[in-house]
Amino acid sequence: MLRLANNGFAKHFGWLKHGHQLLPVPSTFQALSRRSILSASFSCPDAWQSRLSAHDAVSGLDLGNGLLRALDRREPVAPVDVDIYANKLDSFELSYLPYFSNVLAKFRVTQESLGKLESTDHALVRCMISLGQAELLVDWLRDKFTYGIFLDQFSASLLIDHLYEAGDARLAALVAFDHALQDLPSDGWPCTGLMLLASISRAANQLSEWTTAVSADANADGEEAAEEDDEDDDSPDTQHVIVDYIRRPNYDNYFDIEEERLQVGLTLARVGRRLLAEWPGQPAGLACLLIGLAAWEKPDELLSVLRQQQLPAVSESTLLVVDSLLGSARCLGNGKVNEPGKRPRCRPEAIEEARAAVKALPKAQAPSAEESWHAELFAVAHRLVAEHEAKSASRLAALYAEFARVRLAELRSHGDWLRKRRLFRDVKSRLDDLVGEQESLTAFDRAAEIRYAAWLAPRTRAESRVTSAQIWRADIANADRLLDEASEAAARGGGRQQATAAALLRRSTITKEKFRPLKE
């Protein structure tokens, strides 16, 4: 079984333990792990610096304040404004990044975010690299629900290369895994090579930990004991929340992967399948696929690959790595089954069958230290990047021109929409003013008609109640006034005064039963 020296290779990238013999790591591995792979011309610095030459008059701070106010008021926000805002990110100070992330998160939950321009995420990657905040960018990238950032092959290549040059193979592998969850483009060979490079670097660093074999029963018992401890935790800090429904437990085994070993394995498996599809006779593609499926803990898929005819011979070190990864895979215990909602584990029989099939594979002739598994895959990754870098650089320059064209077209379309909306508001306001002026001029001439139309106008239940209450209060007040006048007339006496009081009572809209009879 192949193991890496804990204090040697993991820290200094200098020695590889093969059996009981320490072998020097090939110079290709050391060289590729300490410098940038992409050349300076790949990033097209001139085209990138001139991307917003037509928008220099736009203030990024004012644009951000306007976007945040519109988002807080739930007003529509143009995706092109967010794109220009993201392109101006490298001109801000580092203390402004929380404000920018707030705008980005609020824009993500709007309907307009569905029309986000492709240049927005690309500009975000380049600006964050320029600010030296690649680690923060990786956190944003992995939080899809909050920020919704998706990389294209060029931005992923630049980010992986920057992280790899900085010596952070872990973050580079995380970016490679995030991009592997998307569909790999057919012409993205530099990006594919960099994904392979980052994943192999991380696998080489962590292989000694990943290949620590434990028994299937002990592993299963330990996990179940930990789960029982979690279930028995009834501390006072536990909060119980009432929900509308309970979601059926499900584990995707693709997007739900959280363990780093499985993430690296999935990335290598996808890259290996693509290498085999393009170059069926090359052993590097098969080696990458076998290592990826073993790290991903997919013995059934690995067996289906090994049962194919005319497989190329791979190096013995590759087979040792595959066997070690299969031996350390977490299997089901005796009589155990996979539970829904949890990561499925392998069957011990499938692991043993896959290990036997791996040992039966034809080995390459006379393997040496220079033909070890990582050196072979590093050489393939470096060749993929070198062969297609010039073509990809020209395509990147064309992509920047396309970004500028789309941005200008979106600005024109958004400007036309703003003008139409402003014209509609002006016309509506003028019509309202004309209607009000006409009603004011004809109010006295059409008073009776207006009152009659108002009386016939349909009313809601609330309006009817309010109108009846107002009429009732007016009648009550009018009746009280008539009673007072009638009482005064009766007190003065005389037939004429009595007639006046009777007339006042007849004019009242309230029936006579509601009043006490007058004294003669």
GROMACS .gro file of N, CA and C in nm, residues 7 40 49 319 355 479 503:
model
   21
    7ASN      N    1   0.566   1.381   0.772
    7ASN     CA    2   0.643   1.502   0.797
    7ASN      C    3   0.732   1.541   0.680
   40ALA      N    4   0.141   3.503  -1.833
   40ALA     CA    5   0.081   3.634  -1.808
   40ALA      C    6  -0.008   3.679  -1.923
   49GLN      N    7  -0.819   4.575  -1.877
   49GLN     CA    8  -0.810   4.710  -1.823
   49GLN      C    9  -0.898   4.808  -1.899
  319LEU      N   10  -0.190   0.155  -0.929
  319LEU     CA   11  -0.269   0.044  -0.875
  319LEU      C   12  -0.257   0.036  -0.723
  355ARG      N   13  -1.104  -0.467  -0.549
  355ARG     CA   14  -0.961  -0.479  -0.520
  355ARG      C   15  -0.900  -0.597  -0.594
  479ALA      N   16  -8.342   6.624   1.398
  479ALA     CA   17  -8.462   6.602   1.480
  479ALA      C   18  -8.451   6.673   1.614
  503ALA      N   19  -9.561   7.215   1.161
  503ALA     CA   20  -9.493   7.213   1.031
  503ALA      C   21  -9.348   7.167   1.045
   0.00000   0.00000   0.00000
